[in-house]
CSV table of C-alpha atoms in Angstrom, one decimal:
chain,number,residue,atom,x,y,z
A,1,MET,CA,-44.4,-19.7,24.4
A,2,LYS,CA,-42.2,-21.3,27.1
A,3,ASN,CA,-45.0,-22.0,29.7
A,4,LYS,CA,-47.7,-23.0,27.2
A,5,GLN,CA,-48.0,-26.4,28.8
A,6,GLN,CA,-49.0,-24.9,32.1
A,7,VAL,CA,-52.6,-24.5,33.4
A,8,PRO,CA,-54.6,-21.3,32.5
A,9,PHE,CA,-54.7,-18.8,35.4
A,10,HIS,CA,-58.3,-19.1,36.4
A,11,GLN,CA,-58.9,-22.8,35.6
A,12,TYR,CA,-58.0,-24.5,38.9
A,13,ILE,CA,-60.0,-27.5,40.1
A,14,ILE,CA,-59.9,-30.6,42.2
A,15,SER,CA,-57.4,-33.4,41.7
A,16,ILE,CA,-58.6,-36.7,42.8
A,17,VAL,CA,-55.6,-38.7,41.8
A,18,CYS,CA,-53.7,-39.5,45.0
A,19,VAL,CA,-50.3,-40.8,44.0
A,20,ALA,CA,-48.7,-41.2,47.4
A,21,PHE,CA,-46.1,-44.0,47.6
A,22,LEU,CA,-46.3,-44.5,51.3
A,23,VAL,CA,-47.4,-47.3,53.6
A,24,GLY,CA,-49.5,-47.3,56.8
A,25,GLY,CA,-48.6,-48.9,60.1
A,26,GLY,CA,-51.2,-51.7,60.0
A,27,SER,CA,-49.9,-53.2,56.8
A,28,TYR,CA,-47.7,-55.9,58.3
A,29,ILE,CA,-50.4,-58.4,59.1
A,30,TYR,CA,-51.9,-58.2,55.6
A,31,PHE,CA,-48.5,-58.5,53.9
A,32,ASP,CA,-47.5,-61.5,56.1
A,33,TYR,CA,-50.9,-63.2,55.3
A,34,GLN,CA,-50.7,-62.5,51.6
A,35,TYR,CA,-47.1,-63.7,51.4
A,36,LYS,CA,-47.9,-67.1,52.9
A,37,LYS,CA,-51.0,-67.4,50.7
A,38,GLN,CA,-48.9,-66.7,47.6
A,39,LEU,CA,-46.4,-69.4,48.6
A,40,ALA,CA,-49.3,-71.9,49.0
A,41,ASP,CA,-51.2,-70.9,45.9
A,42,ASN,CA,-48.3,-70.2,43.5
A,43,PRO,CA,-45.4,-72.5,44.0
A,44,ALA,CA,-43.8,-71.3,40.8
A,45,ARG,CA,-43.4,-67.9,42.4
A,46,SER,CA,-42.3,-69.1,45.8
A,47,ALA,CA,-38.6,-68.9,45.0
A,48,ASP,CA,-38.9,-65.2,44.2
A,49,LEU,CA,-41.0,-64.5,47.3
A,50,LYS,CA,-38.6,-66.6,49.4
A,51,LYS,CA,-35.9,-64.1,48.6
A,52,VAL,CA,-38.1,-61.4,50.2
A,53,ASP,CA,-38.6,-63.6,53.2
A,54,ASN,CA,-34.9,-64.4,53.5
A,55,LEU,CA,-34.0,-60.7,53.4
A,56,TYR,CA,-36.6,-59.9,56.0
A,57,SER,CA,-35.4,-62.6,58.3
A,58,GLU,CA,-31.7,-61.6,57.8
A,59,ILE,CA,-32.5,-58.0,58.9
A,60,ILE,CA,-34.7,-59.0,61.8
A,61,ASN,CA,-32.2,-61.5,63.2
A,62,ASN,CA,-28.9,-59.8,62.4
A,63,TYR,CA,-29.2,-56.0,62.0
A,64,VAL,CA,-27.3,-54.3,64.8
A,65,GLY,CA,-29.8,-51.4,65.2
A,66,LYS,CA,-33.4,-51.3,66.3
A,67,VAL,CA,-35.8,-52.6,63.8
A,68,ASP,CA,-39.4,-51.5,63.4
A,69,GLU,CA,-40.9,-54.6,61.8
A,70,LYS,CA,-44.0,-52.8,60.5
A,71,LYS,CA,-41.8,-50.1,58.8
A,72,LEU,CA,-39.7,-52.8,57.3
A,73,VAL,CA,-42.7,-54.4,55.6
A,74,ASP,CA,-44.0,-51.0,54.7
A,75,GLY,CA,-40.8,-50.4,52.8
A,76,ALA,CA,-41.3,-53.7,50.9
A,77,LEU,CA,-44.9,-52.7,49.9
A,78,LYS,CA,-43.7,-49.3,48.9
A,79,GLY,CA,-41.0,-50.9,46.7
A,80,MET,CA,-43.5,-53.2,45.0
A,81,THR,CA,-45.8,-50.3,43.9
A,82,GLU,CA,-42.9,-48.1,42.8
A,83,ALA,CA,-41.4,-51.0,40.8
A,84,LEU,CA,-44.5,-50.9,38.5
A,85,GLU,CA,-43.3,-47.4,37.3
A,86,ASP,CA,-47.0,-46.5,36.9
A,87,PRO,CA,-47.9,-43.0,38.4
A,88,TYR,CA,-51.5,-44.1,38.8
A,89,SER,CA,-50.8,-47.2,40.9
A,90,SER,CA,-49.9,-46.7,44.5
A,91,TYR,CA,-50.1,-48.0,48.0
A,92,LEU,CA,-52.1,-45.6,50.3
A,93,ASN,CA,-51.8,-45.6,54.1
A,94,GLU,CA,-54.8,-44.7,56.2
A,95,PRO,CA,-54.5,-40.9,56.0
A,96,GLU,CA,-53.9,-41.0,52.3
A,97,ALA,CA,-56.8,-43.4,51.8
A,98,ASP,CA,-58.9,-40.9,53.7
A,99,GLU,CA,-57.7,-38.1,51.5
A,100,LEU,CA,-58.7,-40.0,48.4
A,101,ASP,CA,-62.1,-40.7,49.8
A,102,GLN,CA,-62.6,-37.0,50.8
A,103,SER,CA,-61.7,-35.9,47.3
A,104,LEU,CA,-64.7,-37.8,46.0
A,105,ALA,CA,-67.2,-36.6,48.6
A,106,GLY,CA,-67.7,-34.2,51.5
A,107,SER,CA,-65.2,-31.5,52.4
A,108,PHE,CA,-61.9,-31.1,54.3
A,109,GLU,CA,-59.6,-28.4,55.6
A,110,GLY,CA,-56.4,-27.4,53.9
A,111,ILE,CA,-55.2,-25.6,50.8
A,112,GLY,CA,-56.9,-27.7,48.1
A,113,ALA,CA,-54.0,-29.3,46.3
A,114,THR,CA,-53.0,-33.0,46.0
A,115,MET,CA,-49.3,-34.0,46.1
A,116,THR,CA,-47.1,-36.7,44.7
A,117,MET,CA,-43.4,-37.4,44.9
A,118,THR,CA,-41.3,-36.7,41.9
A,119,ASP,CA,-37.5,-37.1,42.1
A,120,GLU,CA,-37.8,-37.3,45.9
A,121,LEU,CA,-39.5,-33.9,46.1
A,122,PRO,CA,-43.3,-33.2,46.7
A,123,THR,CA,-45.0,-32.1,43.5
A,124,VAL,CA,-48.5,-30.9,42.8
A,125,ALA,CA,-50.1,-33.8,41.1
A,126,GLN,CA,-52.8,-32.0,39.2
A,127,ALA,CA,-54.7,-28.7,39.2
A,128,PRO,CA,-55.9,-27.5,42.6
A,129,ILE,CA,-59.5,-27.3,43.6
A,130,GLU,CA,-61.4,-24.4,42.0
A,131,GLY,CA,-61.7,-21.5,44.5
A,132,SER,CA,-59.4,-23.1,47.0
A,133,PRO,CA,-56.4,-21.3,48.6
A,134,ALA,CA,-54.0,-23.1,46.3
A,135,ALA,CA,-56.0,-22.0,43.3
A,136,LYS,CA,-56.3,-18.4,44.4
A,137,ALA,CA,-52.5,-18.3,45.1
A,138,GLY,CA,-51.8,-19.5,41.5
A,139,ILE,CA,-50.4,-22.9,42.3
A,140,LYS,CA,-50.3,-25.1,39.2
A,141,ALA,CA,-49.9,-28.8,38.4
A,142,ASN,CA,-46.3,-29.9,38.4
A,143,ASP,CA,-45.2,-27.2,40.8
A,144,THR,CA,-42.5,-28.5,43.2
A,145,VAL,CA,-42.7,-27.6,46.9
A,146,LEU,CA,-39.1,-26.8,48.1
A,147,LYS,CA,-40.0,-25.5,51.6
A,148,VAL,CA,-43.0,-25.4,53.9
A,149,ASP,CA,-42.7,-22.5,56.4
A,150,ASP,CA,-38.9,-22.3,55.7
A,151,GLU,CA,-38.4,-26.0,56.4
A,152,GLU,CA,-36.8,-27.9,53.5
A,153,THR,CA,-38.9,-30.8,52.0
A,154,GLN,CA,-35.9,-32.6,50.6
A,155,GLY,CA,-35.5,-35.9,52.5
A,156,LYS,CA,-39.0,-35.7,54.0
A,157,THR,CA,-41.7,-38.3,53.2
A,158,LEU,CA,-44.8,-37.2,51.3
A,159,SER,CA,-46.9,-37.9,54.4
A,160,GLN,CA,-44.6,-35.6,56.5
A,161,VAL,CA,-44.9,-32.8,53.9
A,162,VAL,CA,-48.6,-33.1,53.5
A,163,SER,CA,-49.2,-33.1,57.2
A,164,LYS,CA,-47.3,-29.7,57.5
A,165,ILE,CA,-49.3,-28.2,54.6
A,166,ARG,CA,-52.7,-29.3,55.7
A,167,GLY,CA,-54.2,-27.6,58.8
A,168,LYS,CA,-57.1,-25.9,60.4
A,169,LYS,CA,-59.2,-23.2,58.6
A,170,GLY,CA,-57.8,-19.7,59.1
A,171,THR,CA,-54.2,-20.7,59.8
A,172,GLU,CA,-51.4,-19.6,57.4
A,173,VAL,CA,-48.7,-21.6,55.6
A,174,ARG,CA,-45.8,-20.4,53.5
A,175,LEU,CA,-44.7,-22.4,50.5
A,176,THR,CA,-41.5,-22.0,48.5
A,177,ILE,CA,-42.4,-23.2,44.9
A,178,ALA,CA,-40.2,-24.1,42.0
A,179,ARG,CA,-41.6,-23.9,38.5
A,180,GLY,CA,-39.2,-24.6,35.8
A,181,GLU,CA,-36.2,-22.3,36.4
A,182,GLU,CA,-38.3,-19.9,38.6
A,183,THR,CA,-38.5,-20.1,42.4
A,184,PHE,CA,-41.0,-18.0,44.4
A,185,GLU,CA,-42.8,-17.9,47.7
A,186,LEU,CA,-46.5,-18.0,48.3
A,187,LYS,CA,-48.5,-17.3,51.5
A,188,LEU,CA,-51.8,-19.2,51.8
A,189,THR,CA,-54.5,-19.1,54.4
A,190,ARG,CA,-56.0,-22.6,54.9
A,191,ASP,CA,-59.8,-23.0,54.5
A,192,THR,CA,-62.6,-25.5,54.3
A,193,ILE,CA,-62.5,-27.1,50.9
A,194,PRO,CA,-66.0,-27.9,49.8
A,195,ILE,CA,-66.3,-30.4,46.9
A,196,GLU,CA,-69.1,-29.2,44.6
A,197,THR,CA,-68.6,-30.8,41.2
A,198,VAL,CA,-71.2,-29.2,38.9
A,199,LYS,CA,-72.1,-25.5,38.5
A,200,GLY,CA,-74.6,-24.2,36.0
A,201,GLU,CA,-75.9,-20.9,34.8
A,202,LEU,CA,-77.5,-19.3,31.8
A,203,ASP,CA,-75.1,-17.5,29.5
A,204,LYS,CA,-75.1,-13.8,30.2
A,205,THR,CA,-75.4,-12.8,26.5
A,206,ASP,CA,-77.6,-15.6,25.3
A,207,ARG,CA,-80.2,-16.8,27.9
A,208,THR,CA,-81.1,-19.8,25.7
A,209,ILE,CA,-77.7,-21.4,26.4
A,210,GLY,CA,-76.9,-23.2,29.6
A,211,SER,CA,-73.3,-23.1,30.7
A,212,ILE,CA,-72.3,-26.0,32.9
A,213,LYS,CA,-68.9,-26.5,34.5
A,214,ILE,CA,-68.0,-30.0,35.8
A,215,THR,CA,-64.9,-29.9,38.0
A,216,SER,CA,-64.6,-33.6,38.7
A,217,PHE,CA,-66.5,-36.9,38.6
A,218,GLY,CA,-67.3,-37.6,42.3
A,219,GLU,CA,-69.9,-39.9,43.8
A,220,ASN,CA,-72.8,-37.5,43.3
A,221,THR,CA,-71.8,-35.9,40.0
A,222,TYR,CA,-74.4,-37.7,37.8
A,223,GLN,CA,-77.2,-36.5,40.1
A,224,GLU,CA,-75.7,-33.0,40.3
A,225,LEU,CA,-75.6,-32.8,36.5
A,226,LYS,CA,-79.1,-34.1,36.1
A,227,ASN,CA,-80.5,-31.6,38.6
A,228,THR,CA,-78.5,-28.7,37.0
A,229,ILE,CA,-79.9,-29.5,33.5
A,230,LYS,CA,-83.5,-29.7,34.9
A,231,THR,CA,-83.0,-26.3,36.5
A,232,LEU,CA,-81.5,-24.7,33.4
A,233,ARG,CA,-84.3,-26.1,31.2
A,234,LYS,CA,-86.9,-24.5,33.5
A,235,ASP,CA,-85.0,-21.2,33.2
A,236,GLY,CA,-85.1,-21.3,29.4
A,237,ALA,CA,-82.0,-23.2,28.3
A,238,LYS,CA,-82.4,-24.8,24.8
A,239,SER,CA,-78.8,-25.9,24.4
A,240,PHE,CA,-75.7,-26.6,26.6
A,241,VAL,CA,-72.0,-25.9,26.9
A,242,ILE,CA,-70.3,-28.6,29.0
A,243,ASP,CA,-67.0,-27.3,30.3
A,244,LEU,CA,-64.5,-30.1,31.3
A,245,ARG,CA,-61.3,-28.0,31.2
A,246,GLN,CA,-58.9,-28.8,34.0
A,247,ASN,CA,-61.1,-31.7,35.1
A,248,PRO,CA,-58.8,-34.5,36.1
A,249,GLY,CA,-61.4,-37.2,36.1
A,250,GLY,CA,-62.9,-39.4,38.8
A,251,LEU,CA,-65.3,-42.3,39.1
A,252,LEU,CA,-66.0,-44.5,36.1
A,253,ASN,CA,-69.6,-45.3,37.0
A,254,GLN,CA,-70.4,-41.6,37.2
A,255,VAL,CA,-69.0,-40.8,33.7
A,256,GLU,CA,-70.8,-43.8,32.2
A,257,GLN,CA,-74.1,-42.6,33.6
A,258,MET,CA,-73.5,-39.0,32.5
A,259,ALA,CA,-72.4,-39.9,28.9
A,260,SER,CA,-75.4,-42.2,28.5
A,261,MET,CA,-77.6,-39.1,29.1
A,262,PHE,CA,-76.4,-37.6,25.9
A,263,LEU,CA,-76.4,-40.7,23.7
A,264,GLU,CA,-79.0,-42.9,22.0
A,265,ASP,CA,-79.5,-46.2,23.8
A,266,GLY,CA,-77.2,-48.9,22.4
A,267,LYS,CA,-74.5,-46.4,21.4
A,268,PRO,CA,-71.0,-47.3,22.8
A,269,ILE,CA,-69.7,-45.1,25.6
A,270,ILE,CA,-66.4,-46.8,26.3
A,271,LYS,CA,-64.4,-50.0,25.5
A,272,PHE,CA,-62.1,-51.9,27.9
A,273,GLU,CA,-59.1,-54.1,27.3
A,274,ASP,CA,-57.6,-56.2,30.1
A,275,LYS,CA,-54.0,-57.5,30.5
A,276,ASN,CA,-54.7,-60.5,28.3
A,277,GLY,CA,-56.2,-58.5,25.4
A,278,ASN,CA,-59.8,-59.4,26.2
A,279,THR,CA,-62.2,-56.6,25.3
A,280,SER,CA,-65.7,-55.5,26.5
A,281,GLU,CA,-67.7,-52.3,26.2
A,282,GLU,CA,-70.4,-50.2,28.0
A,283,VAL,CA,-73.3,-48.8,25.9
A,284,ALA,CA,-75.8,-46.1,26.6
A,285,SER,CA,-79.0,-47.4,28.3
A,286,SER,CA,-81.9,-46.5,30.6
A,287,LYS,CA,-80.2,-48.8,33.1
A,288,LEU,CA,-77.4,-46.2,33.3
A,289,ASP,CA,-79.2,-42.9,32.9
A,290,GLY,CA,-82.6,-43.9,34.3
A,291,GLY,CA,-84.3,-42.8,31.1
A,292,PHE,CA,-83.1,-39.2,31.5
A,293,LYS,CA,-81.9,-37.9,28.1
A,294,VAL,CA,-80.4,-34.7,26.9
A,295,THR,CA,-81.4,-34.2,23.3
A,296,GLU,CA,-80.6,-30.5,23.1
A,297,PRO,CA,-77.6,-29.3,21.0
A,298,THR,CA,-74.5,-29.6,23.2
A,299,VAL,CA,-70.8,-28.8,22.8
A,300,VAL,CA,-67.9,-29.9,25.1
A,301,LEU,CA,-64.9,-27.8,26.1
A,302,VAL,CA,-61.6,-29.5,26.9
A,303,ASP,CA,-57.9,-28.6,27.4
A,304,GLU,CA,-54.6,-30.3,28.3
A,305,GLY,CA,-55.9,-30.6,31.9
A,306,SER,CA,-58.9,-32.7,30.9
A,307,ALA,CA,-58.0,-36.2,31.9
A,308,SER,CA,-59.3,-39.7,32.4
A,309,ALA,CA,-63.1,-39.6,33.0
A,310,SER,CA,-63.2,-36.2,31.2
A,311,GLU,CA,-61.7,-37.8,28.1
A,312,ILE,CA,-64.1,-40.7,28.3
A,313,PHE,CA,-67.0,-38.3,28.4
A,314,ALA,CA,-65.6,-36.1,25.5
A,315,ALA,CA,-64.7,-39.1,23.3
A,316,ALA,CA,-68.1,-40.7,23.8
A,317,LEU,CA,-70.0,-37.6,22.8
A,318,LYS,CA,-67.6,-36.9,19.9
A,319,GLU,CA,-67.6,-40.4,18.4
A,320,SER,CA,-71.0,-41.8,19.4
A,321,GLY,CA,-73.0,-38.6,19.7
A,322,ASN,CA,-71.5,-36.5,16.9
A,323,LYS,CA,-71.0,-33.5,19.3
A,324,LYS,CA,-68.3,-30.8,18.7
A,325,ILE,CA,-65.4,-31.0,21.1
A,326,ILE,CA,-63.7,-27.5,21.4
A,327,GLY,CA,-60.4,-26.5,22.9
A,328,THR,CA,-57.0,-28.1,22.9
A,329,LYS,CA,-55.7,-31.6,23.0
A,330,THR,CA,-56.5,-33.4,26.2
A,331,PHE,CA,-54.1,-34.9,28.8
A,332,GLY,CA,-54.0,-38.5,27.6
A,333,LYS,CA,-54.8,-40.9,30.5
A,334,GLY,CA,-56.2,-44.1,29.0
A,335,THR,CA,-56.1,-46.4,32.0
A,336,VAL,CA,-58.6,-47.5,34.7
A,337,GLN,CA,-57.7,-47.9,38.4
A,338,THR,CA,-59.5,-49.8,41.1
A,339,VAL,CA,-59.1,-49.0,44.8
A,340,LYS,CA,-59.1,-52.0,47.1
A,341,ASN,CA,-59.3,-51.9,50.9
A,342,LEU,CA,-56.7,-54.1,52.5
A,343,ASN,CA,-58.6,-54.7,55.7
A,344,ASP,CA,-56.4,-52.4,57.8
A,345,LYS,CA,-57.7,-49.0,56.6
A,346,SER,CA,-55.0,-48.9,54.0
A,347,GLU,CA,-55.7,-49.2,50.3
A,348,ILE,CA,-54.1,-50.1,47.0
A,349,LYS,CA,-54.9,-48.1,43.9
A,350,LEU,CA,-54.0,-50.3,40.9
A,351,THR,CA,-54.2,-49.9,37.2
A,352,VAL,CA,-56.2,-52.9,35.9
A,353,LEU,CA,-57.6,-52.0,32.5
A,354,LYS,CA,-56.9,-49.9,29.4
A,355,TRP,CA,-59.9,-47.9,28.2
A,356,LEU,CA,-60.6,-47.2,24.5
A,357,THR,CA,-62.8,-44.7,22.8
A,358,PRO,CA,-66.0,-45.9,21.1
A,359,ASN,CA,-64.0,-46.2,17.8
A,360,GLY,CA,-61.4,-48.4,19.6
A,361,LYS,CA,-58.6,-45.7,19.9
A,362,TRP,CA,-56.3,-45.8,22.9
A,363,ILE,CA,-55.4,-42.2,23.7
A,364,HIS,CA,-53.0,-42.9,26.5
A,365,GLU,CA,-50.1,-40.4,26.5
A,366,LYS,CA,-51.6,-39.0,23.2
A,367,GLY,CA,-54.7,-37.2,24.2
A,368,LEU,CA,-58.0,-36.6,22.4
A,369,GLU,CA,-57.9,-34.1,19.6
A,370,PRO,CA,-60.7,-31.5,19.6
A,371,SER,CA,-63.1,-31.0,16.7
A,372,ILE,CA,-62.3,-27.3,16.8
A,373,LYS,CA,-59.1,-25.9,18.3
A,374,ALA,CA,-59.3,-22.8,20.5
A,375,ASP,CA,-57.1,-21.7,23.3
A,376,TYR,CA,-56.7,-18.9,25.9
A,377,PRO,CA,-54.6,-15.9,25.2
A,378,ASP,CA,-50.9,-16.2,25.9
A,379,TYR,CA,-51.1,-14.1,29.1
A,380,ALA,CA,-53.2,-16.8,30.7
A,381,TYR,CA,-50.1,-18.9,31.0
A,382,LEU,CA,-48.0,-16.4,33.0
A,383,SER,CA,-46.9,-17.4,36.5
A,384,PRO,CA,-48.3,-16.0,39.7
A,385,ILE,CA,-46.3,-13.3,41.5
A,386,SER,CA,-43.8,-14.5,44.0
A,387,ARG,CA,-44.6,-13.4,47.6
A,388,ASP,CA,-41.1,-13.7,49.1
A,389,LYS,CA,-40.7,-9.9,49.3
A,390,ILE,CA,-42.2,-6.5,48.5
A,391,LEU,CA,-41.3,-5.4,45.0
A,392,LYS,CA,-40.4,-1.7,44.5
A,393,GLN,CA,-38.8,0.7,42.1
A,394,GLY,CA,-35.1,-0.2,41.5
A,395,ASP,CA,-35.6,-3.9,41.9
A,396,SER,CA,-34.5,-6.2,39.0
A,397,SER,CA,-35.4,-9.9,38.8
A,398,PRO,CA,-37.4,-12.5,36.8
A,399,VAL,CA,-40.2,-11.9,39.3
A,400,VAL,CA,-40.3,-8.2,38.2
A,401,LYS,CA,-40.3,-9.3,34.6
A,402,ASN,CA,-43.4,-11.4,35.3
A,403,VAL,CA,-45.1,-8.5,37.0
A,404,ASN,CA,-44.4,-6.3,34.0
A,405,ALA,CA,-45.9,-8.9,31.6
A,406,LEU,CA,-49.0,-9.2,33.8
A,407,LEU,CA,-49.4,-5.4,33.9
A,408,GLN,CA,-49.0,-5.1,30.2
A,409,ALA,CA,-51.7,-7.7,29.7
A,410,LEU,CA,-53.9,-5.4,31.8
A,411,ASP,CA,-53.2,-2.6,29.3
A,412,TYR,CA,-50.8,-0.6,31.4
A,413,GLU,CA,-47.9,1.0,29.6
A,414,VAL,CA,-44.9,-1.1,30.7
A,415,ASP,CA,-42.3,-3.1,28.9
A,416,ALA,CA,-43.3,-6.8,29.3
A,417,ASN,CA,-39.8,-7.9,28.4
A,418,SER,CA,-38.1,-5.8,31.0
A,419,SER,CA,-36.8,-7.2,34.3
A,420,GLU,CA,-36.6,-3.7,35.8
A,421,PHE,CA,-39.1,-2.3,38.3
A,422,SER,CA,-39.0,1.1,36.4
A,423,GLU,CA,-40.8,4.4,36.9
A,424,GLN,CA,-43.3,3.1,34.4
A,425,THR,CA,-43.9,0.0,36.5
A,426,GLN,CA,-44.4,2.1,39.6
A,427,GLU,CA,-46.8,4.3,37.8
A,428,ALA,CA,-48.8,1.3,36.5
A,429,VAL,CA,-48.9,-0.2,40.0
A,430,SER,CA,-50.1,3.0,41.5
A,431,LYS,CA,-52.9,3.3,38.9
A,432,LEU,CA,-54.0,-0.2,39.6
A,433,GLN,CA,-54.0,0.4,43.4
A,434,THR,CA,-56.1,3.6,42.9
A,435,SER,CA,-58.6,1.9,40.6
A,436,THR,CA,-59.1,-1.0,43.0
A,437,GLY,CA,-59.2,0.9,46.3
A,438,LEU,CA,-55.8,-0.3,47.6
A,439,PRO,CA,-53.4,1.9,49.5
A,440,VAL,CA,-51.4,3.8,46.8
A,441,THR,CA,-47.7,2.9,47.4
A,442,GLY,CA,-46.5,2.0,43.9
A,443,GLU,CA,-45.1,-1.2,45.4
A,444,VAL,CA,-46.2,-4.8,44.9
A,445,ASP,CA,-47.0,-6.3,48.3
A,446,ASN,CA,-49.1,-9.5,48.9
A,447,GLU,CA,-52.4,-7.6,48.6
A,448,THR,CA,-51.4,-5.8,45.4
A,449,ALA,CA,-50.1,-9.1,43.8
A,450,THR,CA,-53.3,-10.8,44.6
A,451,GLN,CA,-55.3,-7.9,43.0
A,452,ILE,CA,-53.2,-8.1,39.9
A,453,GLU,CA,-53.9,-11.8,39.6
A,454,LEU,CA,-57.6,-11.3,40.2
A,455,GLU,CA,-57.7,-8.7,37.4
A,456,ILE,CA,-55.9,-11.1,35.0
A,457,GLY,CA,-58.4,-13.8,35.9
A,458,LYS,CA,-61.3,-11.5,35.0
A,459,LYS,CA,-59.6,-10.5,31.7
A,460,ILE,CA,-59.0,-14.2,30.8
A,461,LYS,CA,-62.7,-15.0,31.4
A,462,GLU,CA,-63.7,-12.1,29.2
A,463,ASN,CA,-61.4,-13.5,26.4
A,464,ASP,CA,-62.3,-17.2,26.7
A,465,GLN,CA,-61.9,-18.1,23.0
A,466,ALA,CA,-63.0,-21.8,23.4
A,467,TYR,CA,-66.2,-20.7,25.2
A,468,GLU,CA,-67.0,-18.1,22.5
A,469,VAL,CA,-66.5,-20.7,19.8
A,470,GLY,CA,-68.9,-23.0,21.7
A,471,LEU,CA,-71.5,-20.3,21.8
A,472,LYS,CA,-71.2,-19.7,18.1
A,473,GLU,CA,-71.5,-23.4,17.3
A,474,LEU,CA,-74.7,-23.6,19.3
A,475,GLN,CA,-76.2,-20.5,17.8
A,476,LYS,CA,-75.8,-22.1,14.4
A,477,LYS,CA,-78.3,-24.8,15.3
C-alpha cells in the first residue's frame, strides 16, 4: 500500500542521529587556527584554502553592509559539512551538541523528536522517542514541519525551528505537518522526556519467554540489558525475544558489548573498513562482556526502522550466533561516525568508517534481510488524524477518509474508501465514544481522535505478527 514505508503506529522511539547543519558562535577561533595549521602542514592544499582566505578578506574589507565575522566563518563551516553530501556528517553548535549528548543519557523537556533540514524545511530525522508527546501524536520519521504555532518554517534555520518546538513541560505547541500529499495539524503538550533504553517483561501467554525491547544504544544500555536479563531469569525466563524494531542505533561500544553476550568468544561481531581499504574486526570476548553470557534460545525482531547499531547487533547474532532474525528488511546504515569536540563547546560528527557484517557484507542503503519475514497488518501504516478542526457529519476530505479507514480497522461498519463523514461514520464515532467513556457527540475532536489512535495501537499490539512468529520459534526449542 502507498504508505508501507512509514513507521508502524505504536512503534515510536528515540532518534539519536542529530543531523543539524548549523554552526555555533564560538567556531571562529577554531576555524582560524585550523586554517593556518593546514597551510603550514599541507602546502599542497594551501592554494585551495587560500581561496577561502581571499574571499573572507574580500568580504570583511569591502562589503558595504555590517559583517558578523563569526557568522561568516560559521557559514564556511556549514558549507564544508554540507558539501560532503553525507546525512550522517554534520557540524553541531553548542545547543545541538547538547541535544546529541542528552539523547544518549539523562532526560530533557520537549516533544521527543529529532529534526534535520531537508530541502530547506525541518524534517523529523527518525522515529520519535517511545511514549513521548511526538510519538503519542503520531509523528513519524520523514514528516515535514511546515508551521510551528501558525508561524511558517520556510526560511528559518533549524536552530530557530527547534527552539520554538522545544519548551517547558506542560506547555502546548501546534505543528502543521506534511506527509506525502497530506497536510494536517497536531497539538502536543510538551513533557519531560526520560531516556530509558531497555524494557523487559515475561510474555503474558508463555511465562518462560522474556520479552525485551531495546529502544536505542545509549551509554548505559549494556548494563540495562544485563540487569534486565538477570531479572527475567530469576522470574523464570528460559528464552528471549529481543525487539529492535524502530531502534535507530547509538553507541558502537555498547552494541559490541551487548552482541558479545550472545556469542562464543572469538566469534566476529563486526568488521571495519577505512577510507584506504584497510580492514579490522571486533570479536566476542570476556573483555567486552565481562564474562556474562546469554546461552538461552534467542530471536531478534527488526523492521525498516532498525538502523546502524541495531543492524550490527542483528547481523552479528544472525551470522555469528545462528540466531533467527524476524521481521522486515532493516534500514541500511553501514557507516560509523565519531563525534569530536572542537574546544568551543561545538562538535563535528563525521563519518570515518564503513562497517561490515561478520561475513564481510556492506549493507549500506541495502539493509539486512530477516531470516523470517513478518510484518504488521496494513492498518498499522495509516496516518494519525489531523487536529486542525473538529470533524462532523457532512464533511468531506482526505482526513475523513483516513478516519473511516481507522474506524473500519476497529471493526466499525464504515466504508474505508469513502472521504465522506456519513451517517455511518457518525454512528461509529458515537459507539466508540460510548464504549470509552467520552462525551457522545458523534464528532471527532482532539480527544476522540486520540482515543481512536489509542485503540488502533492496542489492536496492532494484539496482532503483532513478527512477535508471534518469534514466540513460535522459541517454543520449538
